[in-house]
Each structure stands twice: as structure tokens, then as C-alpha cells.
């Protein structure tokens, strides 16, 4: 499955490599929400949580679906600015419908039936769908979605204030530490573009990003079969230290394509028994189970959500989930009337860092 970004006729200067404070803050917030995705940063996440004021910790928990399973598009800037404040000003310029639709878009979308582009603020069906999805993800997300739909201005102001508080609490210090590493990576990428062309630069971004043979399309290995165009806007590539191993792509209609890619780092693997490897590889051999696993890697989902996403019957999804659970690749947890399944990250990591990186892209 791939995401294709049409760059036919795009001038070379419209393909940009630049660092973004807001995108890196978003990556940090994802680490705080899902430390299991980033074992190398678990110590950092623990230190940050222990040092947060209770009020800020609660604010982060109430809004975490903006960056936990997937990142809201407005948090990955198409035109990075030098400072976080400037990028937050750009977010403030989005109208309420654009902001709310991006905030409430499903994180369990199908590769066949796109999520409705209608605004939940004006379309009753889109509103009901957004609230149903939020309810399935728990009372915090449901309450946040209800507040956002009732008073977008107040919630937007609260989210901005929360991000500003994060800057004071931990981001400013962390940004100083990673800025040099990001700048070094950007020098390498921009030098490759200048000396060897876009194909070489893309190859250095990730093994999952390639230039099509005709040079008119960027191909990204992602969860869904999608296509977007950079015509008239361009493509931005944003390096991230805290985002590794995720490869985040903004591709929704109406948004400029953006790729946030991990800056390379060591990826140690651990040996496991042959019997365990065999059982788990057999479970992953079925294409439907692999799709379900990659979906669950983005966050917990119910059987009903997975069935809707892939146009399968709930019993069929349940059978595939049972195989994955027997292989020790999933965990489950009941939340009221919902049972939510999640990827067992340590056991997937035991199969190898390449597999973990592939399912977390």
C-alpha cells in the first residue's frame, strides 16, 4: 500500500527541507502519549511527566487524541517558521471549519471509502460520525469533541495555551538539544538535492520514500492507498528526532503535502526464539492481518472500527484478531461496552526493528 504525491511540473525550489518547532513539539507530545512507540525515549518521557504541573498534565491528557494515534494536520506546518510562536500564529489563521474537521478526522479510515470532507460544524452526518468515533475512544476524547463542536474558539485558545505551556515546561530545553542535529540533517539533504537531485535526497529520507521512475511522483509506503498532488503548492520535508521511527505524511485534500521523517539513529534488535518468530510470521503472512496490525499500530481500535475501515464483517475481523492475539502481537482492554485492541509493541519489536518501523510508519 502506498501514498503517491504527484510532483509533475513542480519547480525544484518548491520541494523544501526545513525544521519546524511545532512539528517537533507534536512529535514530543506523541512520545509522552505513547512512550511504548519510542523505548529509547522512555526515560525522557518519564522525567517530563514527573516534572509537569498537574494542571498541564491534565490538559495534555484531555487533548491527546490530536497527536496520539495520528497528528492533526495543522500541527505539521507546510511552511515551517523559525519559532513556535510564529507557527502557532499560522494555525490561528485557519477558519473554524478547517480546524475542527482536521482535529476530528478519523484515525481509522478506510483505503477505499475516504472520511467525509464535510465539516462537523455544519453537516449533521459528519458531526454524528465524529462524535461516534470520539465516544469509541473514551470519555476524554468524547468530552473534548463535544466542547470543540460547541465552542471552537474557546477550545482553540485552550489548545494554543497548552502548547505554549509545554514550551516553558519542556519543549524549549529539548529544542535546543535537537536543533543542531536537525540543522546537520538539513544540510545533508539540501546538499543532496543540489548535487545529486531529488531522487538521492528522497533515498536518504527513508527506505519507505522513493521517486517514481518517471520522476513525476513521490511514492511513500504507508497504511492506505492514497494520492495527493503538490501542484501549485510544493512539498515540505521536516526532519524529526523525537518522531523516530514514525513517518508522518499530511495528504488530505486541501492541505499541502508534508512529510515528517525520522532523523537516522541506532535501532538495536533483540534475539527471540525460532518458534516465536515462526508463530508470529505465520500470523503476519495474511495480508488482512498485516493491514489490521498496521492500523492498530496507530492506536487502539474496536472490532467495529476495524470492520468499517476495511469493509469487513465483524466476525471476520474477530477471527483475524484471534490469530494475532494467539501469536502474542495484540493486547485488549475493555472500556465500558467497547473492547479496544492494541499492538503489543515489545513483542513486535522482538521480531526486529525493521518490522517495528514498518508497522509504525
Coordinates of C-alpha atoms in Angstrom, one line a residue:
X1 CA 0.0 0.0 0.0
X2 CA 1.3 3.4 -0.9
X3 CA 0.7 7.1 -0.8
X4 CA 1.6 8.9 -4.0
X5 CA 2.4 12.6 -4.2
X6 CA 2.2 14.0 -7.7
X7 CA 5.1 16.4 -8.3
X8 CA 4.8 16.6 -12.1
X9 CA 5.9 20.1 -13.3
X10 CA 6.9 21.1 -9.8
X11 CA 9.9 23.5 -9.8
X12 CA 12.8 22.2 -7.8
X13 CA 12.6 25.1 -5.3
X14 CA 9.0 24.0 -4.4
X15 CA 10.5 20.9 -2.7
X16 CA 11.6 22.2 0.7
X17 CA 13.6 20.7 3.6
X18 CA 13.2 22.7 6.8
X19 CA 12.9 22.2 10.5
X20 CA 9.6 23.0 12.3
X21 CA 9.4 23.8 16.1
X22 CA 5.6 22.9 16.1
X23 CA 6.1 19.6 14.3
X24 CA 8.8 18.6 16.7
X25 CA 6.7 19.6 19.7
X26 CA 3.9 17.5 18.2
X27 CA 6.4 14.6 18.0
X28 CA 7.3 15.1 21.6
X29 CA 3.7 15.1 22.7
X30 CA 3.2 11.8 20.8
X31 CA 6.1 10.3 22.7
X32 CA 4.5 11.4 26.0
X33 CA 1.2 9.9 24.9
X34 CA 2.7 6.6 23.5
X35 CA 6.1 6.1 25.2
X36 CA 5.9 2.4 24.1
X37 CA 6.4 3.5 20.5
X38 CA 9.7 5.1 21.5
X39 CA 11.6 2.9 24.0
X40 CA 14.8 4.9 23.5
X41 CA 12.9 8.0 24.9
X42 CA 11.0 6.3 27.7
X43 CA 13.4 7.9 30.3
X44 CA 12.9 11.3 28.8
X45 CA 9.1 10.9 28.8
X46 CA 9.1 9.7 32.5
X47 CA 11.2 12.7 33.5
X48 CA 8.8 15.1 31.7
X49 CA 5.7 13.6 33.2
X50 CA 7.1 13.7 36.7
X51 CA 8.0 17.4 36.4
X52 CA 4.7 18.6 34.9
X53 CA 2.3 20.7 36.9
X54 CA -0.9 18.7 37.5
X55 CA -3.0 21.3 35.5
X56 CA -0.8 21.0 32.4
X57 CA -0.7 17.2 32.7
X58 CA -4.5 17.1 32.7
X59 CA -4.6 19.5 29.7
X60 CA -2.3 17.1 27.7
X61 CA -4.5 14.1 28.5
X62 CA -7.7 15.8 27.5
X63 CA -6.4 16.8 24.1
X64 CA -4.0 13.9 23.4
X65 CA -6.0 12.4 20.5
X66 CA -4.7 15.4 18.5
X67 CA -1.3 13.7 18.5
X68 CA -1.6 10.2 19.9
X69 CA -2.8 7.9 17.1
X70 CA -2.2 10.4 14.3
X71 CA -1.3 14.0 14.2
X72 CA -3.8 16.7 13.3
X73 CA -2.7 18.2 10.0
X74 CA -2.5 21.8 11.4
X75 CA 0.2 20.5 13.8
X76 CA 2.6 19.7 10.9
X77 CA 3.2 23.0 9.2
X78 CA 3.5 23.2 5.4
X79 CA 5.6 26.3 5.8
X80 CA 7.9 26.0 8.8
X81 CA 8.8 29.1 10.7
X82 CA 11.8 29.9 12.9
X83 CA 9.8 30.0 16.1
X84 CA 7.0 28.1 17.7
X85 CA 5.0 31.3 18.3
X86 CA 5.1 32.1 14.6
X87 CA 3.8 28.7 13.7
X88 CA 1.0 28.9 16.3
X89 CA 0.0 32.3 14.7
X90 CA -0.3 30.5 11.4
X91 CA -2.6 27.9 13.0
X92 CA -4.7 30.7 14.4
X93 CA -5.3 31.9 10.8
X94 CA -7.2 28.7 9.9
X95 CA -11.0 29.1 9.9
X96 CA -13.0 27.1 12.4
X97 CA -14.4 24.6 9.9
X98 CA -10.9 23.7 8.7
X99 CA -9.5 23.4 12.2
X100 CA -12.4 21.3 13.6
X101 CA -12.5 19.0 10.6
X102 CA -8.8 18.3 10.8
X103 CA -9.0 17.8 14.6
X104 CA -11.8 15.3 14.4
X105 CA -10.9 13.3 11.3
X106 CA -10.9 9.6 11.9
X107 CA -7.7 7.8 12.8
X108 CA -9.1 4.6 11.4
X109 CA -10.0 5.5 7.9
X110 CA -10.5 3.1 5.0
X111 CA -8.3 2.9 2.0
X112 CA -11.5 2.6 -0.1
X113 CA -14.0 4.9 1.4
X114 CA -12.5 8.3 2.4
X115 CA -13.6 10.1 5.5
X116 CA -16.2 12.7 4.7
X117 CA -14.7 16.1 3.8
X118 CA -17.9 17.8 5.2
X119 CA -17.4 19.9 8.3
X120 CA -18.8 18.5 11.6
X121 CA -19.7 22.1 12.4
X122 CA -22.2 22.4 9.5
X123 CA -23.0 18.8 8.4
X124 CA -25.2 16.7 10.8
X125 CA -23.9 13.4 9.4
X126 CA -20.3 14.4 9.7
X127 CA -21.0 15.6 13.3
X128 CA -22.7 12.4 14.3
X129 CA -19.8 10.3 12.8
X130 CA -17.2 12.4 14.6
X131 CA -19.0 12.0 17.9
X132 CA -19.4 8.3 17.5
X133 CA -15.7 7.9 16.8
X134 CA -14.8 10.0 19.8
X135 CA -17.1 8.1 22.0
X136 CA -15.5 4.8 21.0
X137 CA -12.1 6.2 22.0
X138 CA -13.1 7.0 25.5
X139 CA -14.8 9.7 27.7
X140 CA -11.9 12.2 27.5
X141 CA -12.0 12.3 23.7
X142 CA -15.8 12.4 23.6
X143 CA -15.9 15.3 26.0
X144 CA -13.2 17.2 24.1
X145 CA -15.0 16.6 20.8
X146 CA -18.3 17.9 22.3
X147 CA -16.6 21.0 23.6
X148 CA -14.8 21.7 20.3
X149 CA -18.1 21.4 18.4
X150 CA -19.9 23.6 20.8
X151 CA -17.3 26.4 21.2
X152 CA -14.4 26.1 18.7
X153 CA -12.9 29.5 19.6
X154 CA -12.6 28.6 23.3
X155 CA -11.1 25.2 22.7
X156 CA -8.7 26.5 20.1
X157 CA -7.5 29.1 22.5
X158 CA -7.1 26.5 25.2
X159 CA -5.1 24.2 22.9
X160 CA -2.7 27.1 22.0
X161 CA -2.2 28.0 25.6
X162 CA -1.5 24.4 26.4
X163 CA 1.2 24.2 23.7
X164 CA 2.7 27.5 25.0
X165 CA 2.8 26.0 28.5
X166 CA 4.6 22.9 27.0
X167 CA 7.3 25.2 25.6
X168 CA 8.0 26.6 29.1
X169 CA 7.8 23.2 30.7
X170 CA 10.0 21.0 28.5
X171 CA 10.0 22.0 24.8
X172 CA 12.4 25.0 24.8
X173 CA 15.1 23.0 26.6
X174 CA 14.6 19.9 24.3
X175 CA 14.5 22.0 21.2
X176 CA 18.0 23.5 22.0
X177 CA 19.3 19.9 22.2
X178 CA 17.9 18.7 18.9
X179 CA 18.3 21.9 16.8
X180 CA 21.9 21.2 15.9
X181 CA 21.1 17.6 14.9
X182 CA 18.2 18.8 12.7
X183 CA 20.3 21.5 11.1
X184 CA 23.0 18.9 10.3
X185 CA 20.5 16.6 8.7
X186 CA 19.0 19.5 6.7
X187 CA 22.5 20.5 5.4
X188 CA 22.9 16.9 4.1
X189 CA 19.5 16.8 2.5
X190 CA 19.8 20.2 0.8
X191 CA 23.3 19.3 -0.5
X192 CA 22.0 16.1 -1.9
X193 CA 19.2 17.9 -3.8
X194 CA 21.7 20.4 -5.2
X195 CA 24.4 17.9 -6.2
X196 CA 22.6 14.6 -6.9
X197 CA 18.9 15.5 -7.4
X198 CA 15.6 14.8 -5.6
X199 CA 15.9 11.0 -6.0
X200 CA 19.1 10.9 -3.9
X201 CA 17.6 13.2 -1.3
X202 CA 14.4 11.1 -1.0
X203 CA 16.5 7.9 -0.7
X204 CA 18.3 9.5 2.3
X205 CA 14.9 10.4 4.0
X206 CA 13.7 6.8 4.4
X207 CA 13.7 3.4 2.6
X208 CA 9.9 3.9 2.5
X209 CA 10.2 7.1 0.3
X210 CA 11.1 6.8 -3.3
X211 CA 10.9 8.7 -6.6
X212 CA 8.9 7.1 -9.3
X213 CA 10.9 6.1 -12.4
X214 CA 9.3 8.9 -14.5
X215 CA 10.3 11.4 -11.8
X216 CA 6.7 12.8 -11.6
X217 CA 5.6 11.2 -8.3
X218 CA 6.9 10.6 -4.8
X219 CA 5.9 7.2 -3.5
X220 CA 5.6 6.6 0.3
X221 CA 5.0 3.2 1.9
X222 CA 2.0 3.9 4.2
X223 CA -1.0 2.2 5.6
X224 CA -3.5 3.3 2.9
X225 CA -3.6 3.6 -0.8
X226 CA -4.0 7.3 -1.3
X227 CA -2.9 10.0 -3.8
X228 CA -2.4 13.8 -3.5
X229 CA -0.9 16.5 -5.6
X230 CA 1.8 19.1 -4.8
X231 CA 0.9 21.1 -7.9
X232 CA 0.9 24.8 -7.1
X233 CA 2.0 24.3 -3.5
X234 CA 5.0 22.1 -3.3
X235 CA 6.1 19.5 -0.8
X236 CA 7.8 20.2 2.6
X237 CA 10.1 17.6 4.3
X238 CA 10.5 18.1 8.0
X239 CA 13.2 16.2 10.0
X240 CA 12.4 14.9 13.5
X241 CA 14.5 13.5 16.3
X242 CA 11.6 12.7 18.6
X243 CA 9.4 11.3 15.7
X244 CA 11.5 8.2 15.1
X245 CA 10.5 5.7 13.8
X246 CA 7.3 7.3 12.5
X247 CA 7.0 8.6 9.0
X248 CA 4.1 11.2 9.1
X249 CA 2.5 12.5 5.9
X250 CA 0.0 15.2 5.5
X251 CA -2.0 14.3 2.4
X252 CA -5.7 15.3 3.0
X253 CA -7.5 17.2 0.2
X254 CA -6.9 20.9 0.5
X255 CA -3.7 20.6 2.5
X256 CA -0.2 21.0 1.1
X257 CA 1.7 17.7 1.2
X258 CA 4.2 17.5 4.1
X259 CA 6.4 14.6 5.1
X260 CA 7.8 14.5 8.7
X261 CA 10.7 11.9 8.6
X262 CA 12.8 10.5 11.4
X263 CA 16.5 11.6 11.6
X264 CA 18.5 8.3 11.5
X265 CA 19.7 6.8 14.7
X266 CA 20.7 3.5 16.2
X267 CA 18.0 0.8 16.1
X268 CA 19.1 -2.2 18.2
X269 CA 17.3 -5.5 17.9
X270 CA 17.0 -8.4 20.3
X271 CA 17.1 -12.1 19.5
X272 CA 14.0 -14.2 20.0
X273 CA 13.4 -18.0 19.7
X274 CA 12.8 -19.6 16.3
X275 CA 9.4 -21.0 17.5
X276 CA 8.2 -17.5 18.5
X277 CA 9.4 -16.0 15.2
X278 CA 7.7 -18.7 13.2
X279 CA 4.4 -18.3 15.0
X280 CA 4.4 -14.6 14.6
X281 CA 5.5 -14.6 11.0
X282 CA 2.7 -17.1 10.1
X283 CA 0.2 -14.7 11.8
X284 CA 1.5 -11.8 9.7
X285 CA 1.6 -13.8 6.4
X286 CA -2.1 -13.0 5.7
X287 CA -2.4 -9.6 4.1
X288 CA -5.6 -8.7 6.0
X289 CA -3.9 -9.4 9.4
X290 CA -0.9 -7.2 8.3
X291 CA -3.3 -4.4 7.5
X292 CA -5.1 -4.7 10.8
X293 CA -1.7 -4.7 12.6
X294 CA -0.6 -1.6 10.9
X295 CA -3.9 0.1 11.7
X296 CA -3.6 -1.0 15.4
X297 CA -0.1 0.4 15.5
X298 CA -1.6 3.8 15.2
X299 CA -3.6 3.3 18.3
X300 CA -6.3 1.1 20.0
X301 CA -9.4 0.3 17.9
X302 CA -12.5 -1.7 18.4
X303 CA -13.6 -4.6 16.2
X304 CA -16.4 -2.4 14.7
X305 CA -14.0 0.4 13.8
X306 CA -11.6 -2.1 12.1
X307 CA -14.5 -3.7 10.2
X308 CA -15.7 -0.3 9.0
X309 CA -12.2 0.8 8.0
X310 CA -11.5 -2.3 5.8
X311 CA -15.1 -3.2 4.7
X312 CA -15.0 -6.5 6.5
X313 CA -17.6 -8.2 8.7
X314 CA -17.1 -8.0 12.4
X315 CA -16.9 -11.8 12.7
X316 CA -14.1 -11.9 10.0
X317 CA -12.2 -9.2 11.9
X318 CA -12.6 -11.1 15.1
X319 CA -11.1 -14.3 13.6
X320 CA -8.1 -12.4 12.4
X321 CA -7.7 -10.6 15.7
X322 CA -7.8 -14.0 17.5
X323 CA -4.8 -15.2 15.3
X324 CA -2.8 -12.1 16.2
X325 CA -3.6 -12.4 19.8
X326 CA -2.5 -16.1 19.9
X327 CA 0.7 -15.0 18.4
X328 CA 1.2 -12.5 21.2
X329 CA 1.1 -9.5 19.0
X330 CA -2.0 -7.8 20.5
X331 CA -3.4 -6.7 23.8
X332 CA -7.0 -6.0 24.6
X333 CA -8.8 -3.8 27.2
X334 CA -12.4 -3.2 27.9
X335 CA -13.7 0.4 28.1
X336 CA -17.4 0.2 29.1
X337 CA -19.2 -1.6 26.2
X338 CA -16.2 -1.4 23.9
X339 CA -13.2 -3.7 23.7
X340 CA -10.2 -2.0 22.2
X341 CA -7.3 -3.9 20.7
X342 CA -3.8 -2.5 20.6
X343 CA -0.4 -3.5 19.2
X344 CA 1.9 -5.2 21.7
X345 CA 5.0 -3.1 20.9
X346 CA 7.6 -5.1 22.8
X347 CA 6.7 -8.3 21.2
X348 CA 6.6 -6.8 17.7
X349 CA 10.0 -5.1 18.4
X350 CA 11.4 -8.6 19.3
X351 CA 10.8 -9.6 15.6
X352 CA 13.2 -6.8 14.5
X353 CA 13.5 -3.1 14.3
X354 CA 12.7 -3.1 10.5
X355 CA 9.3 -4.7 11.1
X356 CA 8.6 -2.3 14.0
X357 CA 9.5 0.7 11.9
X358 CA 7.3 -0.6 9.0
X359 CA 4.2 -1.0 11.1
X360 CA 4.7 2.3 12.9
X361 CA 5.2 4.4 9.7

